[in-house]
PDB file of C-alpha atoms and ligand atoms in Angstrom:
ATOM      1  CA  MET P   1    -152.395 208.497 179.129  1.00 95.00           C
ATOM      2  CA  ARG P   2    -151.568 205.111 177.519  1.00 98.00           C
ATOM      3  CA  ILE P   3    -151.667 205.192 173.701  1.00 98.00           C
ATOM      4  CA  ILE P   4    -151.306 202.684 170.881  1.00 99.00           C
ATOM      5  CA  ILE P   5    -151.045 204.130 167.361  1.00 99.00           C
ATOM      6  CA  ASP P   6    -152.361 201.821 164.634  1.00 99.00           C
ATOM      7  CA  THR P   7    -151.279 203.148 161.267  1.00 99.00           C
ATOM      8  CA  ASP P   8    -150.690 202.667 157.507  1.00 98.00           C
ATOM      9  CA  PRO P   9    -147.932 205.295 157.002  1.00 98.00           C
ATOM     10  CA  GLY P  10    -148.797 207.144 154.799  1.00 96.00           C
ATOM     11  CA  THR P  11    -147.962 210.826 154.527  1.00 98.00           C
ATOM     12  CA  ASP P  12    -150.722 212.140 156.797  1.00 98.00           C
ATOM     13  CA  ASP P  13    -150.101 209.228 159.170  1.00 98.00           C
ATOM     14  CA  ALA P  14    -146.519 210.505 159.463  1.00 98.00           C
ATOM     15  CA  VAL P  15    -147.786 213.947 160.493  1.00 98.00           C
ATOM     16  CA  ALA P  16    -150.046 212.323 163.093  1.00 99.00           C
ATOM     17  CA  ILE P  17    -147.208 210.179 164.487  1.00 99.00           C
ATOM     18  CA  LEU P  18    -144.879 213.207 164.714  1.00 98.00           C
ATOM     19  CA  ILE P  19    -147.584 215.074 166.674  1.00 98.00           C
ATOM     20  CA  ALA P  20    -147.773 212.148 169.110  1.00 98.00           C
ATOM     21  CA  LEU P  21    -143.977 211.973 169.468  1.00 98.00           C
ATOM     22  CA  ALA P  22    -143.824 215.703 170.211  1.00 98.00           C
ATOM     23  CA  HIS P  23    -146.491 215.594 172.898  1.00 98.00           C
ATOM     24  CA  PHE P  24    -146.318 212.187 174.584  1.00 98.00           C
ATOM     25  CA  THR P  25    -143.511 210.249 176.258  1.00 98.00           C
ATOM     26  CA  ASP P  26    -142.131 206.807 175.471  1.00 98.00           C
ATOM     27  CA  GLN P  27    -143.926 205.588 178.587  1.00 97.00           C
ATOM     28  CA  GLU P  28    -147.273 206.943 177.321  1.00 98.00           C
ATOM     29  CA  ILE P  29    -146.892 205.531 173.796  1.00 98.00           C
ATOM     30  CA  LEU P  30    -147.137 201.765 174.382  1.00 98.00           C
ATOM     31  CA  GLY P  31    -146.315 201.001 170.760  1.00 98.00           C
ATOM     32  CA  ILE P  32    -147.013 201.547 167.078  1.00 99.00           C
ATOM     33  CA  THR P  33    -148.853 198.837 165.148  1.00 99.00           C
ATOM     34  CA  THR P  34    -148.829 198.847 161.372  1.00 99.00           C
ATOM     35  CA  VAL P  35    -151.541 197.708 158.987  1.00 98.00           C
ATOM     36  CA  ALA P  36    -151.876 197.353 155.211  1.00 98.00           C
ATOM     37  CA  GLY P  37    -153.676 200.305 153.668  1.00 98.00           C
ATOM     38  CA  ASN P  38    -152.022 203.219 151.920  1.00 98.00           C
ATOM     39  CA  VAL P  39    -149.136 200.878 151.151  1.00 98.00           C
ATOM     40  CA  GLY P  40    -148.314 197.246 151.876  1.00 98.00           C
ATOM     41  CA  VAL P  41    -147.730 196.489 155.529  1.00 98.00           C
ATOM     42  CA  LYS P  42    -143.977 195.883 155.140  1.00 98.00           C
ATOM     43  CA  VAL P  43    -143.502 199.344 153.594  1.00 98.00           C
ATOM     44  CA  GLY P  44    -145.681 200.833 156.328  1.00 98.00           C
ATOM     45  CA  THR P  45    -143.652 199.069 159.017  1.00 98.00           C
ATOM     46  CA  LYS P  46    -140.389 200.419 157.608  1.00 98.00           C
ATOM     47  CA  ASN P  47    -141.933 203.898 157.497  1.00 98.00           C
ATOM     48  CA  ALA P  48    -142.972 203.739 161.136  1.00 99.00           C
ATOM     49  CA  LEU P  49    -139.366 202.819 161.984  1.00 99.00           C
ATOM     50  CA  ARG P  50    -138.059 205.664 159.772  1.00 98.00           C
ATOM     51  CA  ILE P  51    -140.264 208.212 161.547  1.00 98.00           C
ATOM     52  CA  LEU P  52    -139.039 207.022 164.967  1.00 98.00           C
ATOM     53  CA  GLU P  53    -135.431 207.120 163.703  1.00 98.00           C
ATOM     54  CA  HIS P  54    -135.847 210.737 162.641  1.00 98.00           C
ATOM     55  CA  ALA P  55    -137.334 211.704 166.003  1.00 98.00           C
ATOM     56  CA  GLY P  56    -134.677 209.829 167.970  1.00 98.00           C
ATOM     57  CA  ARG P  57    -137.346 207.702 169.650  1.00 98.00           C
ATOM     58  CA  ASN P  58    -136.136 204.182 168.931  1.00 98.00           C
ATOM     59  CA  ASP P  59    -137.211 202.969 172.362  1.00 98.00           C
ATOM     60  CA  ILE P  60    -140.791 202.979 171.066  1.00 98.00           C
ATOM     61  CA  LYS P  61    -141.553 199.559 169.614  1.00 98.00           C
ATOM     62  CA  VAL P  62    -143.147 198.820 166.227  1.00 99.00           C
ATOM     63  CA  TYR P  63    -145.284 195.724 165.634  1.00 99.00           C
ATOM     64  CA  GLU P  64    -146.127 194.610 162.109  1.00 98.00           C
ATOM     65  CA  GLY P  65    -149.796 193.862 161.529  1.00 98.00           C
ATOM     66  CA  GLU P  66    -152.181 192.426 159.016  1.00 98.00           C
ATOM     67  CA  SER P  67    -151.157 192.410 155.369  1.00 98.00           C
ATOM     68  CA  ALA P  68    -154.743 192.201 154.075  1.00 98.00           C
ATOM     69  CA  PRO P  69    -158.271 193.050 155.227  1.00 98.00           C
ATOM     70  CA  LEU P  70    -160.318 190.492 157.192  1.00 98.00           C
ATOM     71  CA  GLU P  71    -162.268 189.218 154.193  1.00 98.00           C
ATOM     72  CA  ARG P  72    -161.285 191.193 151.106  1.00 97.00           C
ATOM     73  CA  ASP P  73    -158.357 191.817 148.814  1.00 97.00           C
ATOM     74  CA  LEU P  74    -156.187 194.770 149.773  1.00 97.00           C
ATOM     75  CA  LEU P  75    -156.800 198.158 148.166  1.00 96.00           C
ATOM     76  CA  THR P  76    -153.795 200.501 148.431  1.00 97.00           C
ATOM     77  CA  ALA P  77    -153.183 204.195 147.647  1.00 95.00           C
ATOM     78  CA  GLU P  78    -149.599 204.444 146.357  1.00 94.00           C
ATOM     79  CA  TRP P  79    -150.866 206.984 143.824  1.00 93.00           C
ATOM     80  CA  VAL P  80    -151.468 209.315 146.774  1.00 93.00           C
ATOM     81  CA  HIS P  81    -148.562 208.492 149.082  1.00 94.00           C
ATOM     82  CA  GLY P  82    -145.933 207.269 146.587  1.00 94.00           C
ATOM     83  CA  THR P  83    -144.505 203.763 146.369  1.00 95.00           C
ATOM     84  CA  ASP P  84    -142.345 204.509 149.426  1.00 97.00           C
ATOM     85  CA  GLY P  85    -145.467 205.596 151.307  1.00 97.00           C
ATOM     86  CA  LEU P  86    -143.976 208.907 152.461  1.00 98.00           C
ATOM     87  CA  GLY P  87    -144.174 210.831 149.206  1.00 97.00           C
ATOM     88  CA  GLY P  88    -140.397 210.625 148.745  1.00 97.00           C
ATOM     89  CA  VAL P  89    -139.885 212.842 151.799  1.00 98.00           C
ATOM     90  CA  PRO P  90    -136.338 212.111 153.089  1.00 98.00           C
ATOM     91  CA  PHE P  91    -136.898 210.373 156.417  1.00 98.00           C
ATOM     92  CA  PRO P  92    -133.753 208.440 157.458  1.00 98.00           C
ATOM     93  CA  GLU P  93    -133.289 204.709 157.054  1.00 98.00           C
ATOM     94  CA  PRO P  94    -134.153 202.844 160.265  1.00 98.00           C
ATOM     95  CA  SER P  95    -131.368 201.506 162.490  1.00 98.00           C
ATOM     96  CA  LYS P  96    -133.630 198.927 164.156  1.00 98.00           C
ATOM     97  CA  LYS P  97    -136.252 196.340 163.238  1.00 98.00           C
ATOM     98  CA  GLU P  98    -139.862 195.750 164.163  1.00 98.00           C
ATOM     99  CA  GLU P  99    -140.592 193.418 167.087  1.00 98.00           C
ATOM    100  CA  GLN P 100    -140.961 189.680 166.632  1.00 98.00           C
ATOM    101  CA  ILE P 101    -144.553 189.481 167.890  1.00 98.00           C
ATOM    102  CA  ASP P 102    -147.251 190.620 165.471  1.00 98.00           C
ATOM    103  CA  ALA P 103    -149.504 193.625 165.925  1.00 98.00           C
ATOM    104  CA  VAL P 104    -152.689 191.726 166.782  1.00 99.00           C
ATOM    105  CA  SER P 105    -150.930 189.705 169.497  1.00 98.00           C
ATOM    106  CA  PHE P 106    -149.396 192.903 170.864  1.00 99.00           C
ATOM    107  CA  LEU P 107    -152.782 194.679 170.861  1.00 98.00           C
ATOM    108  CA  LYS P 108    -154.459 191.833 172.767  1.00 98.00           C
ATOM    109  CA  ASP P 109    -151.664 191.370 175.312  1.00 98.00           C
ATOM    110  CA  SER P 110    -150.822 195.025 175.935  1.00 98.00           C
ATOM    111  CA  ILE P 111    -154.426 196.190 176.246  1.00 98.00           C
ATOM    112  CA  LEU P 112    -155.346 193.317 178.564  1.00 98.00           C
ATOM    113  CA  ASN P 113    -152.278 193.804 180.787  1.00 97.00           C
ATOM    114  CA  SER P 114    -152.098 197.607 180.883  1.00 98.00           C
ATOM    115  CA  GLU P 115    -152.497 199.073 184.373  1.00 96.00           C
ATOM    116  CA  GLU P 116    -154.288 202.050 182.805  1.00 98.00           C
ATOM    117  CA  LYS P 117    -157.052 201.963 180.212  1.00 98.00           C
ATOM    118  CA  VAL P 118    -155.583 202.283 176.722  1.00 98.00           C
ATOM    119  CA  THR P 119    -156.470 204.825 174.043  1.00 98.00           C
ATOM    120  CA  ILE P 120    -156.255 203.367 170.532  1.00 98.00           C
ATOM    121  CA  CYS P 121    -155.478 205.801 167.677  1.00 98.00           C
ATOM    122  CA  VAL P 122    -156.604 204.245 164.383  1.00 99.00           C
ATOM    123  CA  LEU P 123    -155.091 206.010 161.373  1.00 99.00           C
ATOM    124  CA  GLY P 124    -155.746 203.368 158.718  1.00 98.00           C
ATOM    125  CA  PRO P 125    -158.024 200.448 157.904  1.00 99.00           C
ATOM    126  CA  MET P 126    -159.366 198.824 161.096  1.00 99.00           C
ATOM    127  CA  THR P 127    -158.107 195.315 160.331  1.00 99.00           C
ATOM    128  CA  ASN P 128    -155.739 194.937 163.313  1.00 99.00           C
ATOM    129  CA  ILE P 129    -158.076 196.225 165.999  1.00 98.00           C
ATOM    130  CA  GLY P 130    -161.031 194.424 164.434  1.00 98.00           C
ATOM    131  CA  LYS P 131    -159.147 191.120 164.485  1.00 98.00           C
ATOM    132  CA  ALA P 132    -157.972 191.671 168.063  1.00 98.00           C
ATOM    133  CA  LEU P 133    -161.557 192.355 169.187  1.00 98.00           C
ATOM    134  CA  LEU P 134    -162.841 189.263 167.384  1.00 98.00           C
ATOM    135  CA  GLU P 135    -160.168 187.045 168.965  1.00 98.00           C
ATOM    136  CA  LYS P 136    -160.266 188.551 172.463  1.00 98.00           C
ATOM    137  CA  PRO P 137    -163.447 190.636 172.933  1.00 98.00           C
ATOM    138  CA  GLU P 138    -162.680 191.134 176.646  1.00 98.00           C
ATOM    139  CA  ILE P 139    -159.986 193.678 175.784  1.00 98.00           C
ATOM    140  CA  VAL P 140    -162.793 196.209 175.326  1.00 98.00           C
ATOM    141  CA  GLU P 141    -163.007 196.496 179.147  1.00 98.00           C
ATOM    142  CA  ASN P 142    -159.514 198.058 179.204  1.00 98.00           C
ATOM    143  CA  ILE P 143    -159.949 200.389 176.225  1.00 98.00           C
ATOM    144  CA  GLU P 144    -160.371 204.051 177.231  1.00 98.00           C
ATOM    145  CA  GLN P 145    -161.484 205.076 173.737  1.00 98.00           C
ATOM    146  CA  ILE P 146    -160.849 204.359 170.087  1.00 99.00           C
ATOM    147  CA  VAL P 147    -160.193 207.598 168.177  1.00 99.00           C
ATOM    148  CA  PHE P 148    -160.273 206.873 164.474  1.00 99.00           C
ATOM    149  CA  MET P 149    -159.836 208.720 161.215  1.00 99.00           C
ATOM    150  CA  GLY P 150    -162.402 207.248 158.891  1.00 98.00           C
ATOM    151  CA  GLY P 151    -165.788 207.500 157.272  1.00 98.00           C
ATOM    152  CA  SER P 152    -167.980 210.456 156.500  1.00 98.00           C
ATOM    153  CA  ALA P 153    -171.601 211.533 156.791  1.00 98.00           C
ATOM    154  CA  THR P 154    -171.301 213.490 153.584  1.00 94.00           C
ATOM    155  CA  GLY P 155    -169.837 211.339 150.831  1.00 96.00           C
ATOM    156  CA  GLY P 156    -166.568 209.542 150.267  1.00 97.00           C
ATOM    157  CA  ASN P 157    -163.099 210.287 148.936  1.00 97.00           C
ATOM    158  CA  THR P 158    -162.430 206.929 147.291  1.00 97.00           C
ATOM    159  CA  THR P 159    -165.916 206.118 145.980  1.00 98.00           C
ATOM    160  CA  PRO P 160    -168.842 208.537 145.973  1.00 98.00           C
ATOM    161  CA  ALA P 161    -169.999 206.833 149.175  1.00 98.00           C
ATOM    162  CA  ALA P 162    -166.871 205.616 150.976  1.00 98.00           C
ATOM    163  CA  GLU P 163    -163.793 207.056 152.666  1.00 98.00           C
ATOM    164  CA  PHE P 164    -160.584 205.041 152.081  1.00 98.00           C
ATOM    165  CA  ASN P 165    -159.887 203.577 155.550  1.00 98.00           C
ATOM    166  CA  ILE P 166    -163.396 202.208 155.979  1.00 99.00           C
ATOM    167  CA  LEU P 167    -163.642 201.044 152.354  1.00 98.00           C
ATOM    168  CA  VAL P 168    -160.464 198.961 152.621  1.00 98.00           C
ATOM    169  CA  ASP P 169    -161.903 196.869 155.463  1.00 99.00           C
ATOM    170  CA  PRO P 170    -165.632 197.439 156.066  1.00 98.00           C
ATOM    171  CA  GLU P 171    -165.980 194.169 157.970  1.00 98.00           C
ATOM    172  CA  ALA P 172    -163.333 195.249 160.477  1.00 99.00           C
ATOM    173  CA  ALA P 173    -165.042 198.622 160.801  1.00 99.00           C
ATOM    174  CA  ASP P 174    -168.320 196.805 161.532  1.00 98.00           C
ATOM    175  CA  VAL P 175    -166.653 194.920 164.403  1.00 98.00           C
ATOM    176  CA  VAL P 176    -165.241 198.112 165.889  1.00 99.00           C
ATOM    177  CA  LEU P 177    -168.517 200.037 165.513  1.00 98.00           C
ATOM    178  CA  HIS P 178    -170.290 197.401 167.642  1.00 98.00           C
ATOM    179  CA  CYS P 179    -167.555 196.547 170.175  1.00 98.00           C
ATOM    180  CA  GLY P 180    -168.956 198.760 172.938  1.00 98.00           C
ATOM    181  CA  ALA P 181    -165.836 200.920 173.455  1.00 98.00           C
ATOM    182  CA  LYS P 182    -166.089 204.710 173.402  1.00 98.00           C
ATOM    183  CA  LEU P 183    -165.628 205.626 169.724  1.00 99.00           C
ATOM    184  CA  VAL P 184    -164.551 209.063 168.467  1.00 99.00           C
ATOM    185  CA  MET P 185    -164.927 209.481 164.703  1.00 99.00           C
ATOM    186  CA  MET P 186    -162.738 211.957 162.830  1.00 98.00           C
ATOM    187  CA  GLY P 187    -164.399 211.670 159.442  1.00 98.00           C
ATOM    188  CA  LEU P 188    -164.060 213.733 156.296  1.00 98.00           C
ATOM    189  CA  ASP P 189    -166.749 215.934 157.862  1.00 98.00           C
ATOM    190  CA  VAL P 190    -164.056 217.514 160.038  1.00 98.00           C
ATOM    191  CA  THR P 191    -160.838 216.745 158.159  1.00 98.00           C
ATOM    192  CA  HIS P 192    -162.026 218.733 155.133  1.00 98.00           C
ATOM    193  CA  GLN P 193    -162.471 221.791 157.373  1.00 98.00           C
ATOM    194  CA  ALA P 194    -158.756 222.193 158.178  1.00 98.00           C
ATOM    195  CA  ILE P 195    -156.467 222.952 155.225  1.00 98.00           C
ATOM    196  CA  SER P 196    -152.684 223.417 155.126  1.00 98.00           C
ATOM    197  CA  THR P 197    -152.785 226.858 153.484  1.00 97.00           C
ATOM    198  CA  SER P 198    -149.580 228.609 152.316  1.00 96.00           C
ATOM    199  CA  GLU P 199    -149.640 230.830 155.408  1.00 97.00           C
ATOM    200  CA  ARG P 200    -149.828 227.820 157.726  1.00 98.00           C
ATOM    201  CA  ILE P 201    -147.068 226.061 155.785  1.00 97.00           C
ATOM    202  CA  GLN P 202    -144.914 229.197 156.091  1.00 97.00           C
ATOM    203  CA  ASN P 203    -145.429 229.257 159.878  1.00 97.00           C
ATOM    204  CA  ILE P 204    -144.180 225.674 160.029  1.00 98.00           C
ATOM    205  CA  SER P 205    -141.239 226.415 157.714  1.00 97.00           C
ATOM    206  CA  ASP P 206    -140.246 229.389 159.873  1.00 97.00           C
ATOM    207  CA  THR P 207    -139.455 227.038 162.756  1.00 97.00           C
ATOM    208  CA  LYS P 208    -136.433 225.955 160.662  1.00 97.00           C
ATOM    209  CA  THR P 209    -136.068 222.466 162.138  1.00 98.00           C
ATOM    210  CA  LYS P 210    -135.469 219.263 160.202  1.00 98.00           C
ATOM    211  CA  THR P 211    -138.933 218.216 161.328  1.00 98.00           C
ATOM    212  CA  SER P 212    -140.363 221.338 159.689  1.00 98.00           C
ATOM    213  CA  GLU P 213    -138.822 220.310 156.359  1.00 98.00           C
ATOM    214  CA  LEU P 214    -140.346 216.840 156.682  1.00 98.00           C
ATOM    215  CA  LEU P 215    -143.774 218.151 157.697  1.00 98.00           C
ATOM    216  CA  VAL P 216    -143.823 220.652 154.822  1.00 98.00           C
ATOM    217  CA  GLY P 217    -142.727 217.898 152.435  1.00 97.00           C
ATOM    218  CA  LEU P 218    -145.469 215.553 153.597  1.00 98.00           C
ATOM    219  CA  MET P 219    -148.234 218.143 153.262  1.00 97.00           C
ATOM    220  CA  SER P 220    -146.883 219.491 149.964  1.00 95.00           C
ATOM    221  CA  ARG P 221    -146.985 215.992 148.503  1.00 94.00           C
ATOM    222  CA  LEU P 222    -150.687 215.788 149.260  1.00 94.00           C
ATOM    223  CA  ALA P 223    -151.423 219.400 148.269  1.00 93.00           C
ATOM    224  CA  ASN P 224    -149.814 218.937 144.837  1.00 92.00           C
ATOM    225  CA  LEU P 225    -152.082 216.051 143.832  1.00 93.00           C
ATOM    226  CA  GLU P 226    -154.422 217.155 141.031  1.00 91.00           C
ATOM    227  CA  ILE P 227    -157.432 215.595 142.735  1.00 90.00           C
ATOM    228  CA  VAL P 228    -156.672 217.572 145.923  1.00 92.00           C
ATOM    229  CA  LYS P 229    -155.993 220.836 144.062  1.00 91.00           C
ATOM    230  CA  LYS P 230    -159.369 220.543 142.333  1.00 93.00           C
ATOM    231  CA  LYS P 231    -161.179 220.667 145.681  1.00 93.00           C
ATOM    232  CA  PHE P 232    -158.627 222.609 147.765  1.00 95.00           C
ATOM    233  CA  PRO P 233    -156.768 225.220 145.640  1.00 93.00           C
ATOM    234  CA  ASP P 234    -154.379 226.204 148.451  1.00 94.00           C
ATOM    235  CA  GLY P 235    -153.268 223.284 150.609  1.00 96.00           C
ATOM    236  CA  THR P 236    -154.630 219.907 151.674  1.00 96.00           C
ATOM    237  CA  PRO P 237    -156.544 218.276 154.487  1.00 97.00           C
ATOM    238  CA  VAL P 238    -154.266 216.388 156.888  1.00 98.00           C
ATOM    239  CA  HIS P 239    -156.711 213.670 157.817  1.00 98.00           C
ATOM    240  CA  ASP P 240    -154.845 211.540 160.349  1.00 98.00           C
ATOM    241  CA  ALA P 241    -153.394 214.517 162.218  1.00 98.00           C
ATOM    242  CA  PHE P 242    -156.835 215.010 163.796  1.00 98.00           C
ATOM    243  CA  VAL P 243    -156.573 211.789 165.773  1.00 99.00           C
ATOM    244  CA  THR P 244    -153.396 212.516 167.732  1.00 98.00           C
ATOM    245  CA  ALA P 245    -154.005 216.281 167.848  1.00 98.00           C
ATOM    246  CA  TYR P 246    -157.323 215.492 169.553  1.00 98.00           C
ATOM    247  CA  LEU P 247    -155.417 213.623 172.275  1.00 98.00           C
ATOM    248  CA  VAL P 248    -153.236 216.708 172.726  1.00 98.00           C
ATOM    249  CA  ASP P 249    -156.260 219.002 173.031  1.00 98.00           C
ATOM    250  CA  ASN P 250    -159.747 217.486 172.988  1.00 98.00           C
ATOM    251  CA  SER P 251    -161.307 220.892 172.377  1.00 98.00           C
ATOM    252  CA  LEU P 252    -159.954 220.547 168.808  1.00 98.00           C
ATOM    253  CA  THR P 253    -163.299 219.161 167.648  1.00 98.00           C
ATOM    254  CA  THR P 254    -166.863 218.918 168.895  1.00 98.00           C
ATOM    255  CA  GLY P 255    -169.638 216.653 167.737  1.00 98.00           C
ATOM    256  CA  ASN P 256    -172.655 214.530 168.604  1.00 98.00           C
ATOM    257  CA  LEU P 257    -173.269 211.046 169.974  1.00 98.00           C
ATOM    258  CA  VAL P 258    -175.144 209.338 167.147  1.00 98.00           C
ATOM    259  CA  ASN P 259    -175.626 205.971 165.496  1.00 98.00           C
ATOM    260  CA  VAL P 260    -173.082 205.044 162.838  1.00 98.00           C
ATOM    261  CA  GLU P 261    -173.312 201.893 160.744  1.00 98.00           C
ATOM    262  CA  VAL P 262    -171.205 200.694 157.822  1.00 99.00           C
ATOM    263  CA  GLU P 263    -172.286 199.136 154.526  1.00 98.00           C
ATOM    264  CA  THR P 264    -170.606 195.763 154.042  1.00 98.00           C
ATOM    265  CA  SER P 265    -172.453 194.257 151.066  1.00 98.00           C
ATOM    266  CA  SER P 266    -173.740 196.737 148.454  1.00 98.00           C
ATOM    267  CA  ASP P 267    -171.477 197.132 145.422  1.00 96.00           C
ATOM    268  CA  LEU P 268    -172.708 200.700 145.004  1.00 98.00           C
ATOM    269  CA  THR P 269    -172.132 201.924 148.575  1.00 98.00           C
ATOM    270  CA  LEU P 270    -169.623 199.461 150.066  1.00 98.00           C
ATOM    271  CA  GLY P 271    -167.756 201.073 152.986  1.00 98.00           C
ATOM    272  CA  GLN P 272    -170.220 203.935 153.397  1.00 98.00           C
ATOM    273  CA  THR P 273    -170.641 205.075 156.993  1.00 99.00           C
ATOM    274  CA  VAL P 274    -174.311 205.845 157.520  1.00 98.00           C
ATOM    275  CA  VAL P 275    -174.265 208.578 160.180  1.00 98.00           C
ATOM    276  CA  ASP P 276    -177.714 209.108 161.723  1.00 98.00           C
ATOM    277  CA  ILE P 277    -177.175 212.846 162.253  1.00 97.00           C
ATOM    278  CA  ASN P 278    -180.938 213.521 162.546  1.00 97.00           C
ATOM    279  CA  GLU P 279    -181.396 210.641 165.028  1.00 96.00           C
ATOM    280  CA  ILE P 280    -184.107 209.023 162.910  1.00 97.00           C
ATOM    281  CA  SER P 281    -183.250 205.387 163.539  1.00 97.00           C
ATOM    282  CA  GLU P 282    -183.790 203.685 166.890  1.00 94.00           C
ATOM    283  CA  ARG P 283    -180.307 202.207 166.616  1.00 98.00           C
ATOM    284  CA  ASP P 284    -177.718 202.422 169.390  1.00 97.00           C
ATOM    285  CA  LYS P 285    -175.853 205.751 169.581  1.00 98.00           C
ATOM    286  CA  ASN P 286    -172.401 204.200 169.348  1.00 98.00           C
ATOM    287  CA  VAL P 287    -170.135 206.967 168.004  1.00 98.00           C
ATOM    288  CA  HIS P 288    -169.029 210.463 168.999  1.00 98.00           C
ATOM    289  CA  TRP P 289    -169.224 211.841 165.456  1.00 98.00           C
ATOM    290  CA  MET P 290    -167.117 214.974 165.169  1.00 98.00           C
ATOM    291  CA  ASN P 291    -168.489 217.743 162.944  1.00 98.00           C
ATOM    292  CA  LEU P 292    -166.877 221.018 164.048  1.00 98.00           C
ATOM    293  CA  VAL P 293    -163.169 221.795 164.292  1.00 98.00           C
ATOM    294  CA  ASP P 294    -160.972 224.655 165.441  1.00 98.00           C
ATOM    295  CA  ASP P 295    -158.712 224.486 162.384  1.00 97.00           C
ATOM    296  CA  ASN P 296    -156.282 227.095 163.708  1.00 98.00           C
ATOM    297  CA  LYS P 297    -155.745 224.863 166.738  1.00 98.00           C
ATOM    298  CA  LEU P 298    -154.796 221.911 164.528  1.00 98.00           C
ATOM    299  CA  PHE P 299    -152.077 223.882 162.777  1.00 98.00           C
ATOM    300  CA  SER P 300    -150.767 225.432 165.992  1.00 98.00           C
ATOM    301  CA  ILE P 301    -150.308 221.863 167.276  1.00 98.00           C
ATOM    302  CA  ILE P 302    -148.492 220.914 164.051  1.00 98.00           C
ATOM    303  CA  THR P 303    -146.297 224.034 164.326  1.00 98.00           C
ATOM    304  CA  LYS P 304    -145.517 223.213 167.968  1.00 98.00           C
ATOM    305  CA  THR P 305    -144.614 219.688 166.829  1.00 98.00           C
ATOM    306  CA  SER P 306    -142.167 221.210 164.394  1.00 98.00           C
ATOM    307  CA  LEU P 307    -140.556 223.254 167.158  1.00 97.00           C
ATOM    308  CA  THR P 308    -140.425 220.382 169.638  1.00 97.00           C
ATOM    309  CA  LEU P 309    -138.881 217.609 167.541  1.00 97.00           C
ATOM    310  CA  PRO P 310    -135.346 217.805 166.095  1.00 95.00           C
TER     311      PRO P 310
HETATM  312  O1  RIB U 401    -159.167 208.870 153.718  1.00 78.52           O
HETATM  313  C1  RIB U 401    -157.996 209.307 154.358  1.00 78.52           C
HETATM  314  C2  RIB U 401    -157.348 208.188 155.104  1.00 78.52           C
HETATM  315  O2  RIB U 401    -156.948 207.151 154.212  1.00 78.52           O
HETATM  316  C3  RIB U 401    -156.067 208.608 155.825  1.00 78.52           C
HETATM  317  O3  RIB U 401    -155.890 207.808 156.956  1.00 78.52           O
HETATM  318  C4  RIB U 401    -155.007 208.309 154.822  1.00 78.52           C
HETATM  319  O4  RIB U 401    -153.725 208.081 155.435  1.00 78.52           O
HETATM  320  C5  RIB U 401    -155.528 207.032 154.235  1.00 78.52           C
HETATM  321  O5  RIB U 401    -155.144 205.960 155.106  1.00 78.52           O
HETATM  322 CA1   CA U 402    -153.760 206.611 157.263  1.00 78.52          CA
END
């Protein structure tokens, strides 16, 4: 497998990246590209480097991406992830820097020149991959699939209609939704079905690795937010973890091939993903929309991650 992880780390992004590091080699992970979202792109870039430093995987390269959406002002979520973007969880300082070339250039060049089709994991706003597709649409021929955390058929988490990643850059999402690549959508429809309960957190803690402390810290940060506790009294969803866990075991989720469109103009529903679950429209069925998950499987993958990394 050849993987690029596009991310706005981000506490749940960090869990997703650790899952990838525990299950895939440096040869399989072509690189990590960062994008503005949860936090500014410079903070996100440093966090990607910090996560690699912790895991002892500094041969994996980090490429800094877009600092703002294609057409809009940036919306961030420091109130969720902290100003450091990792909820104050003590990842080490990085001992290396990001690469000189930017994320969009790296995406275009590496996808076009890869000997194997490339799987893109999108954990944040779709700005980087949207821009790369706009500038070099032919890369789609060498994309195996785009697995993305974003959207929802059943209401948002940032507005009543929109999930954060799609809301930040709806225009980029629109490009990706119509690029022709195989798209696998991990929306709130599945991420809200897998919660880091106390029992699951204890299983991770019992592995007694440094990684377990970091994983527990990341999920506790999210679980302790009032807005999360209101909906999930014991634990939190770990949205981005679905994307890389799915690459580890694609029986994690099941779903349907349906049409998905995104609202890019209405003030009321900007960033809403309209998922045609009843196949009413005649529109192209462009997305594998996931709607069922084996939640125990997700947390066994996270626990295995905790055992595998230092
Ligand atoms: O809505 C959840 C998504 O927005 C996750 O990717 C989280 O990291 C934030 O980017
Ligand atoms: Ca994210």
